[in-house]
Amino acid sequence: FGAEVMAAVTEAVGALPWRPELADEITAMRERLEASRGPRDLKRGPGGVTDVEFLVQLFQIKYGRERPEVRKPNTWEALEALHAARLLDDEEYAALRDGYDFLRRVQSRLRIVHNRSVDEAPQEPEPLDKLARRLGFESGGLLLAELEKNTKKIRELFLRLVARERE
């Protein structure tokens, strides 16, 4: 059942003709998701995991008909395929891949600590420091600085690439 559904979705997305307004619709969907979350939300916050995933989906919708090799269900594989197809340059690819890797690693450590899905970095110093140590950082402050660096870069790329692809 799962593979058949995924194949049907992939085929439908590949058949969807590109219209520049789709970039606006994707941005609006992204903004609605973001509005319900705080800035430390690793998934739906500004520059979070969802920025990368929505960006990948935008490229797949726009280029998937002519370049079926970019239609990958896995975000890491899709980023690699978009880079191989020269739709993302080296810098864009590296920043998106590294930022996505980092955010997913933080999410994974949060899951281990809480034994459930948690997408928000802790506010309190003690749990933040504990998370930081699990990720190889000496302090919560250093972890937050790395989070800020990654989410800022991802958000900048999201906005720039959506605008570029809209044209």
Tab-separated table of C-alpha atoms in Angstrom:
chain	number	residue	atom	x	y	z
A	1	PHE	CA	0.000	0.000	0.000
A	2	GLY	CA	2.669	2.548	1.008
A	3	ALA	CA	4.836	2.124	-2.097
A	4	GLU	CA	1.825	2.339	-4.413
A	5	VAL	CA	0.590	5.530	-2.774
A	6	MET	CA	4.073	7.085	-2.915
A	7	ALA	CA	4.361	6.185	-6.599
A	8	ALA	CA	0.966	7.769	-7.310
A	9	VAL	CA	1.907	10.953	-5.423
A	10	THR	CA	5.257	11.130	-7.206
A	11	GLU	CA	3.542	10.679	-10.563
A	12	ALA	CA	0.917	13.332	-9.753
A	13	VAL	CA	3.554	15.847	-8.684
A	14	GLY	CA	5.522	15.107	-11.841
A	15	ALA	CA	2.430	15.745	-13.933
A	16	LEU	CA	1.629	19.067	-12.258
A	17	PRO	CA	2.481	21.899	-14.666
A	18	TRP	CA	4.644	24.649	-13.180
A	19	ARG	CA	3.059	28.034	-12.618
A	20	PRO	CA	5.012	30.821	-10.904
A	21	GLU	CA	2.083	31.298	-8.492
A	22	LEU	CA	2.936	27.885	-7.011
A	23	ALA	CA	5.991	29.511	-5.413
A	24	ASP	CA	3.663	31.982	-3.685
A	25	GLU	CA	1.349	29.173	-2.576
A	26	ILE	CA	4.271	27.199	-1.139
A	27	THR	CA	5.509	30.288	0.687
A	28	ALA	CA	2.022	30.940	2.078
A	29	MET	CA	1.715	27.333	3.295
A	30	ARG	CA	5.132	27.651	4.915
A	31	GLU	CA	4.135	30.892	6.643
A	32	ARG	CA	0.936	29.330	8.011
A	33	LEU	CA	2.902	26.445	9.518
A	34	GLU	CA	5.456	28.822	10.984
A	35	ALA	CA	2.871	31.137	12.534
A	36	SER	CA	1.769	28.438	14.957
A	37	ARG	CA	5.289	27.773	16.286
A	38	GLY	CA	7.994	29.512	18.266
A	39	PRO	CA	11.389	30.594	16.919
A	40	ARG	CA	13.102	27.620	18.616
A	41	ASP	CA	10.933	25.074	16.812
A	42	LEU	CA	13.438	23.017	14.832
A	43	LYS	CA	10.824	21.718	12.436
A	44	ARG	CA	8.388	24.550	11.724
A	45	GLY	CA	10.250	27.613	13.026
A	46	PRO	CA	12.056	30.055	10.711
A	47	GLY	CA	14.855	28.236	8.888
A	48	GLY	CA	13.704	24.891	10.248
A	49	VAL	CA	13.500	21.445	8.696
A	50	THR	CA	10.291	22.408	6.893
A	51	ASP	CA	12.056	25.213	4.992
A	52	VAL	CA	14.369	22.630	3.421
A	53	GLU	CA	11.564	20.159	2.743
A	54	PHE	CA	9.274	22.780	1.151
A	55	LEU	CA	12.169	24.045	-0.968
A	56	VAL	CA	12.927	20.519	-2.193
A	57	GLN	CA	9.258	20.023	-3.032
A	58	LEU	CA	9.148	23.310	-4.958
A	59	PHE	CA	12.093	22.165	-7.094
A	60	GLN	CA	10.508	18.750	-7.604
A	61	ILE	CA	7.249	20.304	-8.757
A	62	LYS	CA	9.008	22.744	-11.077
A	63	TYR	CA	11.559	20.373	-12.604
A	64	GLY	CA	10.201	16.876	-11.917
A	65	ARG	CA	8.450	16.503	-15.272
A	66	GLU	CA	11.568	17.095	-17.361
A	67	ARG	CA	13.980	15.634	-14.818
A	68	PRO	CA	12.385	12.652	-13.077
A	69	GLU	CA	15.726	11.910	-11.389
A	70	VAL	CA	15.045	14.775	-8.935
A	71	ARG	CA	11.803	13.168	-7.728
A	72	LYS	CA	13.136	11.421	-4.635
A	73	PRO	CA	10.987	10.852	-1.530
A	74	ASN	CA	13.987	11.211	0.806
A	75	THR	CA	15.072	14.829	1.416
A	76	TRP	CA	18.803	14.028	1.529
A	77	GLU	CA	18.589	12.066	-1.728
A	78	ALA	CA	16.503	14.814	-3.313
A	79	LEU	CA	19.043	17.488	-2.329
A	80	GLU	CA	21.794	15.351	-3.834
A	81	ALA	CA	19.778	14.864	-7.038
A	82	LEU	CA	19.032	18.601	-7.295
A	83	HIS	CA	22.742	19.322	-6.905
A	84	ALA	CA	23.697	16.663	-9.485
A	85	ALA	CA	21.164	18.231	-11.881
A	86	ARG	CA	22.852	21.606	-11.279
A	87	LEU	CA	19.649	23.112	-9.908
A	88	LEU	CA	21.494	23.872	-6.658
A	89	ASP	CA	25.056	25.153	-6.797
A	90	ASP	CA	27.776	23.792	-4.513
A	91	GLU	CA	27.282	26.441	-1.832
A	92	GLU	CA	23.467	26.151	-1.786
A	93	TYR	CA	23.623	22.368	-1.676
A	94	ALA	CA	26.227	22.271	1.111
A	95	ALA	CA	24.378	24.819	3.254
A	96	LEU	CA	21.000	23.084	2.856
A	97	ARG	CA	22.401	19.587	3.383
A	98	ASP	CA	24.567	20.550	6.365
A	99	GLY	CA	21.836	22.649	7.965
A	100	TYR	CA	19.251	19.902	7.457
A	101	ASP	CA	21.672	17.293	8.866
A	102	PHE	CA	22.326	19.434	11.920
A	103	LEU	CA	18.651	20.127	12.639
A	104	ARG	CA	17.723	16.461	12.222
A	105	ARG	CA	20.580	15.471	14.568
A	106	VAL	CA	19.311	17.912	17.212
A	107	GLN	CA	15.770	16.541	16.790
A	108	SER	CA	17.099	13.023	17.189
A	109	ARG	CA	18.916	13.887	20.448
A	110	LEU	CA	15.801	15.605	21.762
A	111	ARG	CA	13.824	12.438	21.005
A	112	ILE	CA	16.362	10.329	22.900
A	113	VAL	CA	16.246	12.629	25.941
A	114	HIS	CA	12.428	12.855	26.064
A	115	ASN	CA	11.602	9.428	24.589
A	116	ARG	CA	9.030	11.104	22.325
A	117	SER	CA	8.941	13.476	19.380
A	118	VAL	CA	10.038	16.953	20.470
A	119	ASP	CA	10.812	19.695	17.960
A	120	GLU	CA	11.600	22.648	20.201
A	121	ALA	CA	14.976	23.414	21.761
A	122	PRO	CA	14.690	23.732	25.549
A	123	GLN	CA	14.322	27.195	27.102
A	124	GLU	CA	15.744	26.351	30.525
A	125	PRO	CA	19.559	26.370	30.919
A	126	GLU	CA	19.927	22.900	32.478
A	127	PRO	CA	18.109	20.870	29.794
A	128	LEU	CA	19.667	23.061	27.091
A	129	ASP	CA	23.167	22.358	28.443
A	130	LYS	CA	22.362	18.639	28.662
A	131	LEU	CA	21.241	18.631	25.027
A	132	ALA	CA	24.327	20.616	24.037
A	133	ARG	CA	26.648	18.058	25.661
A	134	ARG	CA	24.849	15.206	23.888
A	135	LEU	CA	25.588	17.011	20.620
A	136	GLY	CA	29.254	17.677	21.445
A	137	PHE	CA	28.924	21.335	22.464
A	138	GLU	CA	30.421	22.667	25.683
A	139	SER	CA	27.375	24.762	26.540
A	140	GLY	CA	23.800	25.535	25.620
A	141	GLY	CA	24.921	28.964	24.451
A	142	LEU	CA	27.259	27.444	21.877
A	143	LEU	CA	24.501	25.108	20.710
A	144	LEU	CA	22.071	28.032	20.349
A	145	ALA	CA	24.683	29.960	18.342
A	146	GLU	CA	25.064	26.986	15.975
A	147	LEU	CA	21.287	26.634	15.705
A	148	GLU	CA	20.987	30.339	14.900
A	149	LYS	CA	23.716	30.129	12.252
A	150	ASN	CA	22.062	27.154	10.537
A	151	THR	CA	18.460	28.381	10.684
A	152	LYS	CA	19.460	31.851	9.488
A	153	LYS	CA	21.316	30.408	6.479
A	154	ILE	CA	18.466	28.004	5.647
A	155	ARG	CA	15.907	30.820	5.845
A	156	GLU	CA	18.016	33.088	3.626
A	157	LEU	CA	18.330	30.313	1.043
A	158	PHE	CA	14.643	29.457	1.268
A	159	LEU	CA	13.632	33.056	0.521
A	160	ARG	CA	16.259	33.594	-2.171
A	161	LEU	CA	15.651	30.308	-3.998
A	162	VAL	CA	11.856	30.572	-3.888
A	163	ALA	CA	12.146	34.076	-5.382
A	164	ARG	CA	14.617	32.856	-8.028
A	165	GLU	CA	12.467	29.880	-9.019
A	166	ARG	CA	9.329	31.985	-9.133
A	167	GLU	CA	10.794	33.909	-12.081
